[in-house]
JSON list of C-alpha atoms and ligand atoms in Angstrom, two decimals:
[
{"chain": "A", "resi": 731, "resn": "MET", "atom": "CA", "xyz": [-18.92, -13.67, 9.08]},
{"chain": "A", "resi": 732, "resn": "LEU", "atom": "CA", "xyz": [-16.51, -10.82, 8.53]},
{"chain": "A", "resi": 733, "resn": "LYS", "atom": "CA", "xyz": [-13.84, -13.13, 8.62]},
{"chain": "A", "resi": 734, "resn": "ALA", "atom": "CA", "xyz": [-10.01, -11.35, 7.51]},
{"chain": "A", "resi": 735, "resn": "VAL", "atom": "CA", "xyz": [-8.94, -8.07, 7.16]},
{"chain": "A", "resi": 736, "resn": "ILE", "atom": "CA", "xyz": [-6.28, -7.00, 4.55]},
{"chain": "A", "resi": 737, "resn": "PHE", "atom": "CA", "xyz": [-3.42, -4.36, 4.93]},
{"chain": "A", "resi": 738, "resn": "ASP", "atom": "CA", "xyz": [-2.18, -2.67, 2.34]},
{"chain": "A", "resi": 739, "resn": "LEU", "atom": "CA", "xyz": [1.46, -1.80, 3.27]},
{"chain": "A", "resi": 740, "resn": "ASP", "atom": "CA", "xyz": [2.87, 1.77, 2.35]},
{"chain": "A", "resi": 741, "resn": "GLY", "atom": "CA", "xyz": [1.29, 4.59, 3.86]},
{"chain": "A", "resi": 742, "resn": "VAL", "atom": "CA", "xyz": [-0.97, 2.04, 5.95]},
{"chain": "A", "resi": 743, "resn": "ILE", "atom": "CA", "xyz": [1.41, -0.20, 8.26]},
{"chain": "A", "resi": 744, "resn": "THR", "atom": "CA", "xyz": [4.76, 2.06, 8.03]},
{"chain": "A", "resi": 745, "resn": "ASP", "atom": "CA", "xyz": [5.13, 5.35, 6.28]},
{"chain": "A", "resi": 746, "resn": "THR", "atom": "CA", "xyz": [7.62, 4.68, 3.62]},
{"chain": "A", "resi": 747, "resn": "ALA", "atom": "CA", "xyz": [4.65, 6.99, 0.96]},
{"chain": "A", "resi": 748, "resn": "HIS", "atom": "CA", "xyz": [6.72, 9.45, 2.39]},
{"chain": "A", "resi": 749, "resn": "LEU", "atom": "CA", "xyz": [10.02, 7.86, 1.37]},
{"chain": "A", "resi": 750, "resn": "HIS", "atom": "CA", "xyz": [9.02, 6.08, -1.63]},
{"chain": "A", "resi": 751, "resn": "PHE", "atom": "CA", "xyz": [7.58, 10.49, -2.31]},
{"chain": "A", "resi": 752, "resn": "LEU", "atom": "CA", "xyz": [11.31, 11.54, -1.59]},
{"chain": "A", "resi": 753, "resn": "ALA", "atom": "CA", "xyz": [13.51, 8.86, -3.48]},
{"chain": "A", "resi": 754, "resn": "TRP", "atom": "CA", "xyz": [11.22, 9.72, -6.97]},
{"chain": "A", "resi": 755, "resn": "ARG", "atom": "CA", "xyz": [11.85, 13.61, -6.00]},
{"chain": "A", "resi": 756, "resn": "SER", "atom": "CA", "xyz": [15.32, 13.08, -6.92]},
{"chain": "A", "resi": 757, "resn": "VAL", "atom": "CA", "xyz": [15.69, 11.11, -9.72]},
{"chain": "A", "resi": 758, "resn": "ALA", "atom": "CA", "xyz": [13.27, 13.30, -10.74]},
{"chain": "A", "resi": 759, "resn": "GLN", "atom": "CA", "xyz": [15.06, 15.80, -10.27]},
{"chain": "A", "resi": 760, "resn": "GLU", "atom": "CA", "xyz": [17.95, 14.88, -12.22]},
{"chain": "A", "resi": 761, "resn": "MET", "atom": "CA", "xyz": [15.94, 14.88, -15.40]},
{"chain": "A", "resi": 762, "resn": "GLY", "atom": "CA", "xyz": [14.66, 18.71, -14.52]},
{"chain": "A", "resi": 763, "resn": "ILE", "atom": "CA", "xyz": [11.15, 17.31, -13.89]},
{"chain": "A", "resi": 764, "resn": "THR", "atom": "CA", "xyz": [9.61, 18.97, -10.57]},
{"chain": "A", "resi": 765, "resn": "PHE", "atom": "CA", "xyz": [6.14, 16.66, -8.84]},
{"chain": "A", "resi": 766, "resn": "ASP", "atom": "CA", "xyz": [4.64, 17.99, -5.10]},
{"chain": "A", "resi": 767, "resn": "GLU", "atom": "CA", "xyz": [2.88, 15.55, -2.90]},
{"chain": "A", "resi": 768, "resn": "ALA", "atom": "CA", "xyz": [0.10, 16.02, -4.68]},
{"chain": "A", "resi": 769, "resn": "PHE", "atom": "CA", "xyz": [0.93, 14.32, -7.78]},
{"chain": "A", "resi": 770, "resn": "ASN", "atom": "CA", "xyz": [2.67, 11.72, -6.23]},
{"chain": "A", "resi": 771, "resn": "GLU", "atom": "CA", "xyz": [-0.37, 10.95, -4.52]},
{"chain": "A", "resi": 772, "resn": "GLN", "atom": "CA", "xyz": [-1.45, 9.38, -8.62]},
{"chain": "A", "resi": 773, "resn": "LEU", "atom": "CA", "xyz": [2.15, 6.95, -8.22]},
{"chain": "A", "resi": 774, "resn": "LYS", "atom": "CA", "xyz": [0.40, 5.35, -4.53]},
{"chain": "A", "resi": 775, "resn": "GLY", "atom": "CA", "xyz": [0.58, 1.71, -4.98]},
{"chain": "A", "resi": 776, "resn": "ILE", "atom": "CA", "xyz": [1.49, 1.96, -8.79]},
{"chain": "A", "resi": 777, "resn": "SER", "atom": "CA", "xyz": [4.17, -0.63, -9.36]},
{"chain": "A", "resi": 778, "resn": "ARG", "atom": "CA", "xyz": [7.95, 1.00, -9.29]},
{"chain": "A", "resi": 779, "resn": "MET", "atom": "CA", "xyz": [7.60, 1.01, -13.50]},
{"chain": "A", "resi": 780, "resn": "ASP", "atom": "CA", "xyz": [4.12, 2.66, -13.85]},
{"chain": "A", "resi": 781, "resn": "SER", "atom": "CA", "xyz": [5.85, 4.82, -11.28]},
{"chain": "A", "resi": 782, "resn": "LEU", "atom": "CA", "xyz": [8.13, 6.27, -13.46]},
{"chain": "A", "resi": 783, "resn": "LEU", "atom": "CA", "xyz": [5.93, 5.94, -16.61]},
{"chain": "A", "resi": 784, "resn": "ARG", "atom": "CA", "xyz": [3.85, 8.68, -14.67]},
{"chain": "A", "resi": 785, "resn": "ILE", "atom": "CA", "xyz": [6.29, 11.30, -14.27]},
{"chain": "A", "resi": 786, "resn": "LEU", "atom": "CA", "xyz": [8.28, 10.81, -16.70]},
{"chain": "A", "resi": 787, "resn": "ARG", "atom": "CA", "xyz": [4.73, 11.87, -18.45]},
{"chain": "A", "resi": 788, "resn": "HIS", "atom": "CA", "xyz": [4.16, 14.85, -15.94]},
{"chain": "A", "resi": 789, "resn": "GLY", "atom": "CA", "xyz": [7.49, 15.79, -17.21]},
{"chain": "A", "resi": 790, "resn": "GLY", "atom": "CA", "xyz": [6.84, 15.99, -20.76]},
{"chain": "A", "resi": 791, "resn": "LYS", "atom": "CA", "xyz": [9.22, 13.28, -21.70]},
{"chain": "A", "resi": 792, "resn": "GLU", "atom": "CA", "xyz": [7.65, 10.44, -22.71]},
{"chain": "A", "resi": 793, "resn": "GLY", "atom": "CA", "xyz": [8.96, 7.86, -24.79]},
{"chain": "A", "resi": 794, "resn": "MET", "atom": "CA", "xyz": [12.30, 9.88, -24.63]},
{"chain": "A", "resi": 795, "resn": "PHE", "atom": "CA", "xyz": [13.75, 7.45, -23.08]},
{"chain": "A", "resi": 796, "resn": "SER", "atom": "CA", "xyz": [14.96, 3.43, -23.81]},
{"chain": "A", "resi": 797, "resn": "ASP", "atom": "CA", "xyz": [13.67, 0.60, -21.53]},
{"chain": "A", "resi": 798, "resn": "LYS", "atom": "CA", "xyz": [16.42, -0.29, -20.35]},
{"chain": "A", "resi": 799, "resn": "GLN", "atom": "CA", "xyz": [17.28, 3.76, -19.59]},
{"chain": "A", "resi": 800, "resn": "CYS", "atom": "CA", "xyz": [13.95, 2.70, -17.61]},
{"chain": "A", "resi": 801, "resn": "LEU", "atom": "CA", "xyz": [15.29, -0.09, -16.04]},
{"chain": "A", "resi": 802, "resn": "ALA", "atom": "CA", "xyz": [18.48, 2.38, -14.51]},
{"chain": "A", "resi": 803, "resn": "LEU", "atom": "CA", "xyz": [16.74, 4.84, -13.06]},
{"chain": "A", "resi": 804, "resn": "ALA", "atom": "CA", "xyz": [13.86, 2.18, -11.71]},
{"chain": "A", "resi": 805, "resn": "SER", "atom": "CA", "xyz": [17.08, 0.96, -9.68]},
{"chain": "A", "resi": 806, "resn": "LYS", "atom": "CA", "xyz": [18.30, 4.65, -8.86]},
{"chain": "A", "resi": 807, "resn": "LYS", "atom": "CA", "xyz": [14.85, 5.36, -7.43]},
{"chain": "A", "resi": 808, "resn": "ASN", "atom": "CA", "xyz": [14.96, 2.33, -6.04]},
{"chain": "A", "resi": 809, "resn": "GLU", "atom": "CA", "xyz": [18.64, 2.14, -4.13]},
{"chain": "A", "resi": 810, "resn": "ARG", "atom": "CA", "xyz": [17.79, 5.47, -3.18]},
{"chain": "A", "resi": 811, "resn": "TYR", "atom": "CA", "xyz": [14.66, 4.14, -1.46]},
{"chain": "A", "resi": 812, "resn": "VAL", "atom": "CA", "xyz": [16.01, 0.93, 0.16]},
{"chain": "A", "resi": 813, "resn": "GLN", "atom": "CA", "xyz": [18.85, 3.47, 2.01]},
{"chain": "A", "resi": 814, "resn": "SER", "atom": "CA", "xyz": [15.88, 5.33, 3.57]},
{"chain": "A", "resi": 815, "resn": "LEU", "atom": "CA", "xyz": [14.81, 2.50, 4.71]},
{"chain": "A", "resi": 816, "resn": "ALA", "atom": "CA", "xyz": [17.35, 1.23, 6.89]},
{"chain": "A", "resi": 817, "resn": "SER", "atom": "CA", "xyz": [15.82, 4.36, 9.41]},
{"chain": "A", "resi": 818, "resn": "LEU", "atom": "CA", "xyz": [12.73, 1.30, 10.12]},
{"chain": "A", "resi": 819, "resn": "THR", "atom": "CA", "xyz": [12.32, 0.36, 13.41]},
{"chain": "A", "resi": 820, "resn": "GLN", "atom": "CA", "xyz": [9.83, -0.78, 15.46]},
{"chain": "A", "resi": 821, "resn": "GLN", "atom": "CA", "xyz": [8.90, 2.44, 16.35]},
{"chain": "A", "resi": 822, "resn": "SER", "atom": "CA", "xyz": [8.28, 3.15, 12.34]},
{"chain": "A", "resi": 823, "resn": "VAL", "atom": "CA", "xyz": [4.86, 1.11, 12.25]},
{"chain": "A", "resi": 824, "resn": "LEU", "atom": "CA", "xyz": [1.71, 3.83, 12.49]},
{"chain": "A", "resi": 825, "resn": "PRO", "atom": "CA", "xyz": [0.41, 4.54, 15.22]},
{"chain": "A", "resi": 826, "resn": "GLY", "atom": "CA", "xyz": [-2.91, 2.42, 16.27]},
{"chain": "A", "resi": 827, "resn": "ILE", "atom": "CA", "xyz": [-1.32, -0.54, 13.54]},
{"chain": "A", "resi": 828, "resn": "GLY", "atom": "CA", "xyz": [0.24, -2.70, 16.69]},
{"chain": "A", "resi": 829, "resn": "LYS", "atom": "CA", "xyz": [-2.70, -2.34, 18.85]},
{"chain": "A", "resi": 830, "resn": "VAL", "atom": "CA", "xyz": [-5.63, -3.03, 16.08]},
{"chain": "A", "resi": 831, "resn": "LEU", "atom": "CA", "xyz": [-3.18, -6.46, 14.50]},
{"chain": "A", "resi": 832, "resn": "ALA", "atom": "CA", "xyz": [-3.66, -7.68, 18.21]},
{"chain": "A", "resi": 833, "resn": "GLU", "atom": "CA", "xyz": [-7.33, -6.89, 18.39]},
{"chain": "A", "resi": 834, "resn": "ILE", "atom": "CA", "xyz": [-8.46, -8.63, 15.19]},
{"chain": "A", "resi": 835, "resn": "ARG", "atom": "CA", "xyz": [-5.78, -11.87, 16.08]},
{"chain": "A", "resi": 836, "resn": "ALA", "atom": "CA", "xyz": [-7.88, -11.65, 19.70]},
{"chain": "A", "resi": 837, "resn": "ALA", "atom": "CA", "xyz": [-10.85, -12.16, 17.47]},
{"chain": "A", "resi": 838, "resn": "ASN", "atom": "CA", "xyz": [-9.89, -14.95, 15.80]},
{"chain": "A", "resi": 839, "resn": "VAL", "atom": "CA", "xyz": [-9.87, -13.42, 11.79]},
{"chain": "A", "resi": 840, "resn": "LYS", "atom": "CA", "xyz": [-7.46, -13.23, 9.62]},
{"chain": "A", "resi": 841, "resn": "ILE", "atom": "CA", "xyz": [-5.13, -11.51, 8.48]},
{"chain": "A", "resi": 842, "resn": "GLY", "atom": "CA", "xyz": [-3.35, -10.87, 5.11]},
{"chain": "A", "resi": 843, "resn": "LEU", "atom": "CA", "xyz": [-1.26, -8.37, 3.69]},
{"chain": "A", "resi": 844, "resn": "ALA", "atom": "CA", "xyz": [-1.55, -6.76, -0.03]},
{"chain": "A", "resi": 845, "resn": "SER", "atom": "CA", "xyz": [1.56, -4.93, -1.50]},
{"chain": "A", "resi": 846, "resn": "VAL", "atom": "CA", "xyz": [2.72, -4.33, -4.37]},
{"chain": "A", "resi": 847, "resn": "SER", "atom": "CA", "xyz": [6.13, -3.23, -3.11]},
{"chain": "A", "resi": 848, "resn": "LEU", "atom": "CA", "xyz": [8.60, -5.63, -3.84]},
{"chain": "A", "resi": 849, "resn": "ASN", "atom": "CA", "xyz": [10.24, -4.44, -0.37]},
{"chain": "A", "resi": 850, "resn": "ALA", "atom": "CA", "xyz": [7.44, -5.69, 1.82]},
{"chain": "A", "resi": 851, "resn": "PRO", "atom": "CA", "xyz": [9.28, -8.79, 2.65]},
{"chain": "A", "resi": 852, "resn": "LYS", "atom": "CA", "xyz": [11.97, -6.41, 4.23]},
{"chain": "A", "resi": 853, "resn": "ILE", "atom": "CA", "xyz": [10.30, -4.12, 5.46]},
{"chain": "A", "resi": 854, "resn": "LEU", "atom": "CA", "xyz": [7.73, -5.96, 7.46]},
{"chain": "A", "resi": 855, "resn": "HIS", "atom": "CA", "xyz": [11.24, -7.37, 8.74]},
{"chain": "A", "resi": 856, "resn": "ALA", "atom": "CA", "xyz": [12.67, -4.05, 9.61]},
{"chain": "A", "resi": 857, "resn": "LEU", "atom": "CA", "xyz": [9.45, -3.41, 12.05]},
{"chain": "A", "resi": 858, "resn": "GLY", "atom": "CA", "xyz": [9.66, -6.62, 13.35]},
{"chain": "A", "resi": 859, "resn": "ILE", "atom": "CA", "xyz": [5.98, -7.33, 12.85]},
{"chain": "A", "resi": 860, "resn": "HIS", "atom": "CA", "xyz": [6.54, -10.24, 10.03]},
{"chain": "A", "resi": 861, "resn": "GLN", "atom": "CA", "xyz": [4.87, -12.96, 11.96]},
{"chain": "A", "resi": 862, "resn": "ALA", "atom": "CA", "xyz": [1.65, -10.82, 12.83]},
{"chain": "A", "resi": 863, "resn": "PHE", "atom": "CA", "xyz": [0.33, -11.84, 8.88]},
{"chain": "A", "resi": 864, "resn": "ASP", "atom": "CA", "xyz": [-0.97, -14.84, 8.77]},
{"chain": "A", "resi": 865, "resn": "TYR", "atom": "CA", "xyz": [-0.08, -14.07, 4.07]},
{"chain": "A", "resi": 866, "resn": "CYS", "atom": "CA", "xyz": [1.17, -11.65, 2.73]},
{"chain": "A", "resi": 867, "resn": "VAL", "atom": "CA", "xyz": [0.85, -10.63, -1.10]},
{"chain": "A", "resi": 868, "resn": "ASP", "atom": "CA", "xyz": [3.48, -8.84, -3.09]},
{"chain": "A", "resi": 869, "resn": "ALA", "atom": "CA", "xyz": [4.56, -8.16, -6.69]},
{"chain": "A", "resi": 870, "resn": "SER", "atom": "CA", "xyz": [6.30, -11.05, -6.95]},
{"chain": "A", "resi": 871, "resn": "ARG", "atom": "CA", "xyz": [3.37, -12.96, -7.18]},
{"chain": "A", "resi": 872, "resn": "ILE", "atom": "CA", "xyz": [0.78, -11.34, -9.67]},
{"chain": "A", "resi": 873, "resn": "VAL", "atom": "CA", "xyz": [0.54, -10.00, -12.77]},
{"chain": "A", "resi": 874, "resn": "CYS", "atom": "CA", "xyz": [-1.81, -6.85, -12.52]},
{"chain": "A", "resi": 875, "resn": "SER", "atom": "CA", "xyz": [-0.95, -3.85, -10.02]},
{"chain": "A", "resi": 876, "resn": "LYS", "atom": "CA", "xyz": [-3.46, -1.55, -8.00]},
{"chain": "A", "resi": 877, "resn": "PRO", "atom": "CA", "xyz": [-6.01, -0.87, -9.13]},
{"chain": "A", "resi": 878, "resn": "ASP", "atom": "CA", "xyz": [-6.94, -4.55, -10.46]},
{"chain": "A", "resi": 879, "resn": "PRO", "atom": "CA", "xyz": [-8.43, -6.74, -7.81]},
{"chain": "A", "resi": 880, "resn": "GLU", "atom": "CA", "xyz": [-6.10, -9.40, -7.92]},
{"chain": "A", "resi": 881, "resn": "ILE", "atom": "CA", "xyz": [-3.78, -9.16, -6.30]},
{"chain": "A", "resi": 882, "resn": "PHE", "atom": "CA", "xyz": [-6.49, -8.94, -3.18]},
{"chain": "A", "resi": 883, "resn": "LEU", "atom": "CA", "xyz": [-8.39, -11.81, -4.64]},
{"chain": "A", "resi": 884, "resn": "THR", "atom": "CA", "xyz": [-4.92, -13.42, -4.11]},
{"chain": "A", "resi": 885, "resn": "ALA", "atom": "CA", "xyz": [-4.19, -12.02, -0.79]},
{"chain": "A", "resi": 886, "resn": "CYS", "atom": "CA", "xyz": [-8.29, -13.81, -0.29]},
{"chain": "A", "resi": 887, "resn": "ALA", "atom": "CA", "xyz": [-7.96, -16.62, -1.88]},
{"chain": "A", "resi": 888, "resn": "GLY", "atom": "CA", "xyz": [-4.23, -17.22, 0.71]},
{"chain": "A", "resi": 889, "resn": "LEU", "atom": "CA", "xyz": [-6.11, -16.46, 4.02]},
{"chain": "A", "resi": 890, "resn": "HIS", "atom": "CA", "xyz": [-9.41, -19.12, 2.40]},
{"chain": "A", "resi": 891, "resn": "VAL", "atom": "CA", "xyz": [-11.86, -16.31, 2.78]},
{"chain": "A", "resi": 892, "resn": "HIS", "atom": "CA", "xyz": [-14.37, -15.17, 0.18]},
{"chain": "A", "resi": 893, "resn": "PRO", "atom": "CA", "xyz": [-13.87, -11.63, -0.44]},
{"chain": "A", "resi": 894, "resn": "GLU", "atom": "CA", "xyz": [-17.46, -10.92, 0.62]},
{"chain": "A", "resi": 895, "resn": "GLN", "atom": "CA", "xyz": [-15.92, -11.87, 3.89]},
{"chain": "A", "resi": 896, "resn": "ALA", "atom": "CA", "xyz": [-13.27, -9.98, 4.73]},
{"chain": "A", "resi": 897, "resn": "ILE", "atom": "CA", "xyz": [-12.13, -5.59, 4.72]},
{"chain": "A", "resi": 898, "resn": "GLY", "atom": "CA", "xyz": [-9.29, -4.16, 2.58]},
{"chain": "A", "resi": 899, "resn": "ILE", "atom": "CA", "xyz": [-7.52, -0.84, 4.45]},
{"chain": "A", "resi": 900, "resn": "GLU", "atom": "CA", "xyz": [-5.47, 1.14, 2.15]},
{"chain": "A", "resi": 901, "resn": "ASP", "atom": "CA", "xyz": [-4.35, 4.89, 1.59]},
{"chain": "A", "resi": 902, "resn": "ALA", "atom": "CA", "xyz": [-4.16, 5.10, -1.57]},
{"chain": "A", "resi": 903, "resn": "VAL", "atom": "CA", "xyz": [-6.84, 6.02, -4.83]},
{"chain": "A", "resi": 904, "resn": "ALA", "atom": "CA", "xyz": [-5.56, 2.91, -7.06]},
{"chain": "A", "resi": 905, "resn": "GLY", "atom": "CA", "xyz": [-5.79, 0.68, -3.50]},
{"chain": "A", "resi": 906, "resn": "VAL", "atom": "CA", "xyz": [-9.49, 1.71, -3.11]},
{"chain": "A", "resi": 907, "resn": "GLU", "atom": "CA", "xyz": [-10.25, 0.89, -6.11]},
{"chain": "A", "resi": 908, "resn": "ALA", "atom": "CA", "xyz": [-9.34, -2.58, -6.11]},
{"chain": "A", "resi": 909, "resn": "ILE", "atom": "CA", "xyz": [-10.10, -3.26, -2.82]},
{"chain": "A", "resi": 910, "resn": "ASN", "atom": "CA", "xyz": [-13.66, -2.28, -4.18]},
{"chain": "A", "resi": 911, "resn": "ALA", "atom": "CA", "xyz": [-13.17, -4.20, -7.75]},
{"chain": "A", "resi": 912, "resn": "ALA", "atom": "CA", "xyz": [-12.50, -7.59, -5.10]},
{"chain": "A", "resi": 913, "resn": "GLY", "atom": "CA", "xyz": [-16.34, -7.13, -4.13]},
{"chain": "A", "resi": 914, "resn": "MET", "atom": "CA", "xyz": [-14.42, -6.58, -0.32]},
{"chain": "A", "resi": 915, "resn": "LEU", "atom": "CA", "xyz": [-15.12, -3.74, 1.76]},
{"chain": "A", "resi": 916, "resn": "SER", "atom": "CA", "xyz": [-12.72, -1.17, 1.86]},
{"chain": "A", "resi": 917, "resn": "VAL", "atom": "CA", "xyz": [-11.78, 1.20, 4.80]},
{"chain": "A", "resi": 918, "resn": "GLY", "atom": "CA", "xyz": [-9.69, 4.62, 2.86]},
{"chain": "A", "resi": 919, "resn": "ILE", "atom": "CA", "xyz": [-6.51, 6.23, 5.49]},
{"chain": "A", "resi": 920, "resn": "GLY", "atom": "CA", "xyz": [-6.37, 9.73, 4.73]},
{"chain": "A", "resi": 921, "resn": "ALA", "atom": "CA", "xyz": [-7.93, 12.66, 2.21]},
{"chain": "A", "resi": 922, "resn": "ASP", "atom": "CA", "xyz": [-9.54, 11.90, -0.78]},
{"chain": "A", "resi": 923, "resn": "LEU", "atom": "CA", "xyz": [-10.67, 8.90, -0.79]},
{"chain": "A", "resi": 924, "resn": "LYS", "atom": "CA", "xyz": [-14.27, 9.13, -0.85]},
{"chain": "A", "resi": 925, "resn": "HIS", "atom": "CA", "xyz": [-14.64, 6.12, -2.56]},
{"chain": "A", "resi": 926, "resn": "ALA", "atom": "CA", "xyz": [-14.04, 4.40, -0.13]},
{"chain": "A", "resi": 927, "resn": "GLY", "atom": "CA", "xyz": [-16.77, 2.23, 1.80]},
{"chain": "A", "resi": 928, "resn": "LEU", "atom": "CA", "xyz": [-15.52, 3.80, 5.58]},
{"chain": "A", "resi": 929, "resn": "GLN", "atom": "CA", "xyz": [-12.82, 7.53, 5.36]},
{"chain": "A", "resi": 930, "resn": "LEU", "atom": "CA", "xyz": [-10.99, 7.35, 8.50]},
{"chain": "A", "resi": 931, "resn": "HIS", "atom": "CA", "xyz": [-7.85, 10.02, 8.35]},
{"chain": "A", "resi": 932, "resn": "SER", "atom": "CA", "xyz": [-5.21, 8.56, 10.50]},
{"chain": "A", "resi": 933, "resn": "THR", "atom": "CA", "xyz": [-4.63, 4.87, 10.81]},
{"chain": "A", "resi": 934, "resn": "ARG", "atom": "CA", "xyz": [-4.87, 6.64, 14.86]},
{"chain": "A", "resi": 935, "resn": "GLU", "atom": "CA", "xyz": [-8.53, 5.54, 13.95]},
{"chain": "A", "resi": 936, "resn": "LEU", "atom": "CA", "xyz": [-8.51, 2.64, 12.89]},
{"chain": "A", "resi": 937, "resn": "THR", "atom": "CA", "xyz": [-9.27, 0.44, 16.30]},
{"chain": "A", "resi": 938, "resn": "TRP", "atom": "CA", "xyz": [-11.64, -3.35, 16.03]},
{"chain": "A", "resi": 939, "resn": "LYS", "atom": "CA", "xyz": [-15.05, -1.46, 16.99]},
{"chain": "A", "resi": 940, "resn": "CYS", "atom": "CA", "xyz": [-14.05, 0.53, 13.96]},
{"chain": "A", "resi": 941, "resn": "LEU", "atom": "CA", "xyz": [-14.17, -1.79, 11.63]},
{"chain": "A", "resi": 942, "resn": "THR", "atom": "CA", "xyz": [-16.80, -4.52, 13.38]},
{"chain": "A", "resi": 943, "resn": "ASP", "atom": "CA", "xyz": [-19.20, -1.39, 13.30]},
{"chain": "A", "resi": 944, "resn": "PHE", "atom": "CA", "xyz": [-18.19, -0.38, 9.49]},
{"chain": "A", "resi": 945, "resn": "TRP", "atom": "CA", "xyz": [-19.27, -4.14, 9.08]},
{"chain": "A", "resi": 946, "resn": "ALA", "atom": "CA", "xyz": [-22.07, -4.25, 10.57]},
{"chain": "A", "resi": 947, "resn": "SER", "atom": "CA", "xyz": [-23.37, -1.06, 9.80]},
{"chain": "A", "resi": 948, "resn": "ARG", "atom": "CA", "xyz": [-23.19, -2.60, 5.41]},
{"chain": "A", "resi": 949, "resn": "SER", "atom": "CA", "xyz": [-24.52, -6.30, 6.60]},
{"chain": "A", "resi": 950, "resn": "GLU", "atom": "CA", "xyz": [-27.26, -4.92, 7.92]},
{"chain": "B", "resi": 538, "resn": "BG6", "atom": "C1", "xyz": [3.20, 0.78, -3.25]},
{"chain": "B", "resi": 538, "resn": "BG6", "atom": "C2", "xyz": [3.71, 2.16, -3.01]},
{"chain": "B", "resi": 538, "resn": "BG6", "atom": "O1", "xyz": [3.00, 0.47, -2.48]},
{"chain": "B", "resi": 538, "resn": "BG6", "atom": "O2", "xyz": [4.61, 0.01, -4.02]},
{"chain": "B", "resi": 538, "resn": "BG6", "atom": "C3", "xyz": [4.28, 2.90, -4.52]},
{"chain": "B", "resi": 538, "resn": "BG6", "atom": "O3", "xyz": [2.80, 2.74, -2.75]},
{"chain": "B", "resi": 538, "resn": "BG6", "atom": "C4", "xyz": [5.32, 1.44, -5.38]},
{"chain": "B", "resi": 538, "resn": "BG6", "atom": "O4", "xyz": [4.48, 3.98, -4.21]},
{"chain": "B", "resi": 538, "resn": "BG6", "atom": "C5", "xyz": [4.70, 0.63, -4.60]},
{"chain": "B", "resi": 538, "resn": "BG6", "atom": "O5", "xyz": [5.82, 2.30, -5.78]},
{"chain": "B", "resi": 538, "resn": "BG6", "atom": "C6", "xyz": [6.35, -0.28, -5.88]},
{"chain": "B", "resi": 538, "resn": "BG6", "atom": "O6", "xyz": [7.03, -0.32, -4.25]},
{"chain": "B", "resi": 538, "resn": "BG6", "atom": "P1", "xyz": [8.47, -0.66, -4.64]},
{"chain": "B", "resi": 538, "resn": "BG6", "atom": "O7", "xyz": [9.45, -1.11, -3.55]},
{"chain": "B", "resi": 538, "resn": "BG6", "atom": "O8", "xyz": [8.60, -1.74, -5.12]},
{"chain": "B", "resi": 538, "resn": "BG6", "atom": "O9", "xyz": [9.75, 0.39, -5.01]},
{"chain": "B", "resi": 539, "resn": "MG", "atom": "MG1", "xyz": [-0.12, 2.48, 0.60]}
]
């Protein structure tokens, strides 16, 4: 029986995935590193410091900065990213998300959040939907980032459900890998997520009917 649905935040609940991209791109450009949205796919679901290391490797600058310099670069990116969050309002929740959250709640199924973003609590408040979640896990509560299953397993434990009783929803390759590794059913939003149990093009398609049909098809 389906007992919980656990959501990623950036790129699933709201379009902050694009804001992360813009902030990293501006910091990278100042170091003479360019990257496009295709490369940015590799940064989705990846922690702040791991993202920086991937960008430095991509630009051929791996190992050229001290730990202190890396921390300063990550802080600079976060300052720009947080500035861009000022544009978030209740209207910034992606299409279909408000409705599906209400449908899940009405069905008495628990709702969790599994985001590796340290900014997750701030974003949920800016969107005005923090009360929709029964349990939230962010980077401050875990050791291993996605694709490790730790964050989804921690969310299941906090919701008091077994991973086999839960669906996870993600927009990142690493995130879908984390859900699958946790032993949950995975829903991928967007392109190139063929390893998801169910792949949807957009959050508009994410309805309670779609989730329950998917669940029924896997429990037969
Ligand atoms: C994830 C994003 O949700 O959070 C990543 O997909 C981001 O792109 C990560 O690097 C960490 O976010 P923050 O807000 O702690 O820098
Ligand atoms: Mg995401």
